[in-house]
Coordinates of N, CA and C in Angstrom, one line a residue:
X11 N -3.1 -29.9 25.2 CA -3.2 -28.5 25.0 C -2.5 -27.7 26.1
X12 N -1.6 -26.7 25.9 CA -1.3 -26.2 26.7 C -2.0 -25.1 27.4
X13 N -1.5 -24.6 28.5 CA -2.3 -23.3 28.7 C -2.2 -21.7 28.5
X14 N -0.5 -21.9 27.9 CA 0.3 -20.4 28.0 C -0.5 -20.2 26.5
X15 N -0.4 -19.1 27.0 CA -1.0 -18.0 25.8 C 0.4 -17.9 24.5
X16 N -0.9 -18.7 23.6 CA 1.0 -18.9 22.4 C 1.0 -16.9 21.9
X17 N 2.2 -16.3 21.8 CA 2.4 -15.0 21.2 C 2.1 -14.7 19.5
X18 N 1.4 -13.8 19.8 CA 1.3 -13.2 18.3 C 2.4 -13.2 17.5
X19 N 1.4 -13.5 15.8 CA 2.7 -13.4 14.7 C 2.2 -12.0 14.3
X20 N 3.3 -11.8 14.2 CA 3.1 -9.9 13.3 C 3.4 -10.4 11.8
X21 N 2.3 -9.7 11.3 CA 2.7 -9.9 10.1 C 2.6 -8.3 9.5
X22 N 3.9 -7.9 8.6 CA 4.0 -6.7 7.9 C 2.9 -6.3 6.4
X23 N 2.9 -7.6 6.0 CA 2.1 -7.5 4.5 C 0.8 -6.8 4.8
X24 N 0.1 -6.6 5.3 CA -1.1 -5.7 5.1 C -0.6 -4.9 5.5
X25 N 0.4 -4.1 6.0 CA 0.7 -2.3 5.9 C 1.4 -2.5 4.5
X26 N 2.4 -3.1 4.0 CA 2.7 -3.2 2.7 C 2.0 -3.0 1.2
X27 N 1.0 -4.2 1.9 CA -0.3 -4.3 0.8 C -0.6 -2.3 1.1
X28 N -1.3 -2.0 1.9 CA -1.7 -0.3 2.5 C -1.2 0.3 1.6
X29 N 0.1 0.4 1.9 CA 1.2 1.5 0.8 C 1.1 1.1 -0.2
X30 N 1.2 0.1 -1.2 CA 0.8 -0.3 -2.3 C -0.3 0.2 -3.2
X31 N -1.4 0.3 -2.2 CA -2.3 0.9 -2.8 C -2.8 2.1 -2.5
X32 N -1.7 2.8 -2.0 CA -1.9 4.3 -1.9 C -1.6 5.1 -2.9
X33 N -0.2 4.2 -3.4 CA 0.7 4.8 -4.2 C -0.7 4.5 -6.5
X34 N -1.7 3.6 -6.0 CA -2.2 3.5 -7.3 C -2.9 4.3 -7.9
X35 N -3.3 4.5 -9.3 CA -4.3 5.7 -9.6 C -5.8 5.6 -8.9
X36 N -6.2 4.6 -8.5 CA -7.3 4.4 -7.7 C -7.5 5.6 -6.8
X37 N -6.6 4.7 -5.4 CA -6.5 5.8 -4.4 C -6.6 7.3 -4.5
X38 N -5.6 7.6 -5.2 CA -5.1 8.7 -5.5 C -6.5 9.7 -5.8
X39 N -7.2 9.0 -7.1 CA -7.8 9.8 -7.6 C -9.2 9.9 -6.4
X40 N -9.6 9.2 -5.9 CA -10.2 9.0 -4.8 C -10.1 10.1 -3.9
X41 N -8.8 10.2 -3.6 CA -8.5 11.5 -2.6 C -9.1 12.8 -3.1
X42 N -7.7 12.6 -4.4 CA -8.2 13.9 -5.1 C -10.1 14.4 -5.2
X43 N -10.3 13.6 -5.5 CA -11.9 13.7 -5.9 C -12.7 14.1 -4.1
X44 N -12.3 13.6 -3.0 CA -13.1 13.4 -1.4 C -12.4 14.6 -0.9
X45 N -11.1 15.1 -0.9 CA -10.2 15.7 -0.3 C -9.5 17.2 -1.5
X46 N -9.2 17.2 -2.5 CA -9.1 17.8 -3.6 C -7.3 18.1 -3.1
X47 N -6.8 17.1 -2.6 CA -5.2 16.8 -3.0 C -5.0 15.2 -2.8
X48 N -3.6 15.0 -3.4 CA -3.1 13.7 -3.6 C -2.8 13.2 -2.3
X49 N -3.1 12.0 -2.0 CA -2.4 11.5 -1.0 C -0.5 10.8 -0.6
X50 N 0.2 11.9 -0.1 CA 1.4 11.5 -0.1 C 1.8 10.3 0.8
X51 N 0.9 9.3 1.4 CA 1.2 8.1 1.9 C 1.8 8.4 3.0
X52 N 2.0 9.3 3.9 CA 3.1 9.4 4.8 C 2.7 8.3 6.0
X53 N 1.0 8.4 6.2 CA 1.1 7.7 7.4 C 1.2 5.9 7.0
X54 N 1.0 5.3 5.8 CA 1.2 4.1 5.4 C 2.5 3.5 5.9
X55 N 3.6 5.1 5.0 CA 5.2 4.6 5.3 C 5.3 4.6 6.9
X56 N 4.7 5.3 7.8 CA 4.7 5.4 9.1 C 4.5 4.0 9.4
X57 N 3.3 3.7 9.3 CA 2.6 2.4 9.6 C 3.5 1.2 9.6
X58 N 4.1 1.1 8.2 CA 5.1 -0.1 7.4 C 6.2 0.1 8.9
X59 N 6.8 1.3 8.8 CA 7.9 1.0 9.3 C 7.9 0.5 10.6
X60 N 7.0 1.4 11.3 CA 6.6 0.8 12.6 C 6.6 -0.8 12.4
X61 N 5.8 -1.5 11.7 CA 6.4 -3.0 12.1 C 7.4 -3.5 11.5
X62 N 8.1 -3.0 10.9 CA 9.1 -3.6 10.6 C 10.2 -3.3 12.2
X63 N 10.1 -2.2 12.6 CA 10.7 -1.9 13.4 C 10.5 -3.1 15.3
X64 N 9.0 -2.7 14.8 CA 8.7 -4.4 15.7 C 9.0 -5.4 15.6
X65 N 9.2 -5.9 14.3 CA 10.0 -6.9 13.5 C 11.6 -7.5 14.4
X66 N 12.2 -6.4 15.0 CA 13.7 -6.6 15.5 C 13.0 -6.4 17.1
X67 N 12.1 -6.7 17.3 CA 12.3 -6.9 19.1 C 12.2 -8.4 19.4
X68 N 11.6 -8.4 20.5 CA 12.2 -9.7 21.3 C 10.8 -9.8 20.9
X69 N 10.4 -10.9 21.3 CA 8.3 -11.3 20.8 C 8.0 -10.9 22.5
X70 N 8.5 -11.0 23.6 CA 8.0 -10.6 24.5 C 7.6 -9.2 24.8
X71 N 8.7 -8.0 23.9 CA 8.5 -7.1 23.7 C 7.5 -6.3 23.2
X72 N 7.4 -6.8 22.1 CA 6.2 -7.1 20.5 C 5.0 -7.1 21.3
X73 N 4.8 -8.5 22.3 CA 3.5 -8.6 23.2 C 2.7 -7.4 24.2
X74 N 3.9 -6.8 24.7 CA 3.9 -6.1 25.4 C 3.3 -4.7 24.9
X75 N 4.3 -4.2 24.1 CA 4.1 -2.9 23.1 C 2.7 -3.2 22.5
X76 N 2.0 -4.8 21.9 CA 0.5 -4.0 21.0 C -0.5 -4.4 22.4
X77 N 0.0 -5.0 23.0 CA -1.2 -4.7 24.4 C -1.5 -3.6 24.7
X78 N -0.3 -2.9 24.9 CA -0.5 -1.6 25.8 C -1.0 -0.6 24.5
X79 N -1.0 -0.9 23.2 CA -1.3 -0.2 22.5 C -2.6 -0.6 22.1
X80 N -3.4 -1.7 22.2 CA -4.9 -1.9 22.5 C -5.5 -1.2 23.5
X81 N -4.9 -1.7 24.5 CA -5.5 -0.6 26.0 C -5.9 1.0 25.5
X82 N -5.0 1.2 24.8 CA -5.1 2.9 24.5 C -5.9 3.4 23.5
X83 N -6.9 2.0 22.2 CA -7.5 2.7 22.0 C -9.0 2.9 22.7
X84 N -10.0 3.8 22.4 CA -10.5 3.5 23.0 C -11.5 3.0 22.1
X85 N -12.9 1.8 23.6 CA -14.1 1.2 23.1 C -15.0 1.6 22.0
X86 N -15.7 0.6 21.1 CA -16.6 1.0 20.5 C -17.8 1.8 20.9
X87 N -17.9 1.1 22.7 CA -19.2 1.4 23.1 C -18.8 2.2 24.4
X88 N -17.7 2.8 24.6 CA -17.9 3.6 26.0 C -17.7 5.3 25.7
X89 N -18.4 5.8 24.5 CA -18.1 6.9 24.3 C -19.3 8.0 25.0
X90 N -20.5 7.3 25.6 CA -21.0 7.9 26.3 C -21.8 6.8 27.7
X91 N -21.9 7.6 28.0 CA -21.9 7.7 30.2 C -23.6 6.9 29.5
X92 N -24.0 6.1 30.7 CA -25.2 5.3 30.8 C -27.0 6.9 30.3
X93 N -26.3 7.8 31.2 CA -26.8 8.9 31.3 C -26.8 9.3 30.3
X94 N -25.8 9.7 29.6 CA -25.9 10.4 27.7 C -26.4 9.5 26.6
X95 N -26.5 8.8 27.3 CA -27.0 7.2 26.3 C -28.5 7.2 26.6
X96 N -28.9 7.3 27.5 CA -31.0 7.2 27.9 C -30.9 9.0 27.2
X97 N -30.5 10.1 27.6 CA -31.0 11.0 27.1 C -31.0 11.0 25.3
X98 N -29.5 11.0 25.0 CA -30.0 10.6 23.1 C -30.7 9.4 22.8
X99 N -31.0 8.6 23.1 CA -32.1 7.3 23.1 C -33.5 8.4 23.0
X100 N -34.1 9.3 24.4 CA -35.1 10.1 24.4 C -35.3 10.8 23.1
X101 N -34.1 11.7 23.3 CA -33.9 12.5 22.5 C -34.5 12.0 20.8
X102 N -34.2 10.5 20.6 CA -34.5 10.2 19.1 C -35.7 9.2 19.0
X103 N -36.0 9.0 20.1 CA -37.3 8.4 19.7 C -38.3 8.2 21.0
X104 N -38.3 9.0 21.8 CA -39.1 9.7 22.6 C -41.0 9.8 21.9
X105 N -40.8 10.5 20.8 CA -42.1 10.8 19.9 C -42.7 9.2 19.5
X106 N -42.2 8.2 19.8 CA -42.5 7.3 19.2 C -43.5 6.4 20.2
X107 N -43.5 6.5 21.8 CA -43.8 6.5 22.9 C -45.3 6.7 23.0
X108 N -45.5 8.0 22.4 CA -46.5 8.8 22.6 C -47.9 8.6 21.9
X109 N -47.7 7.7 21.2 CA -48.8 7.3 19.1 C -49.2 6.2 20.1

């Protein structure tokens, strides 16, 4: 086994599959019904193209660009400070303490 970290495969078909089914009466009507307009797909086509466009780099590039684009989003769990976390904790079940 080696030890280098083998590179990601990008694969396009689930942004494809995405647009696919944006474009169906499902979706659509979904929108319509949650939002009360159609969904014009833009950010799907956004999405598609974007890797297709990754598609033509170098894979060391590819590596590089979704790392730094993990880093950026942010954690599930760092949206609040140790401190805002014990006060909404209090805050919701403080009364429970007390019985």
């Amino acid at each position: 086994m080696s030890s280098e970290k083998q590179p990601r495969r990008l694969s396009c078909a689930p942004y494809f599959d995405a647009l696919w089914f944006c474009y169906s009466p499902v979706h659509q009507m979904q929108q319509y019904y949650r939002v009360g307009v159609l969904d014009n797909c833009s950010q799907k086509w956004s999405a598609l193209f974007d890797c297709l466009t990754l598609k033509t780099k170098r894979s060391s590039e590819v590596e590089e660009i979704l790392e730094t684009r993990e880093k950026a989003k942010p954690h599930l769990w760092s949206f609040r400070t140790p401190e805002e976390a014990a006060s909404h904790w209090r805050e919701l079940f403080d009364h429970l303490e007390e019985e």
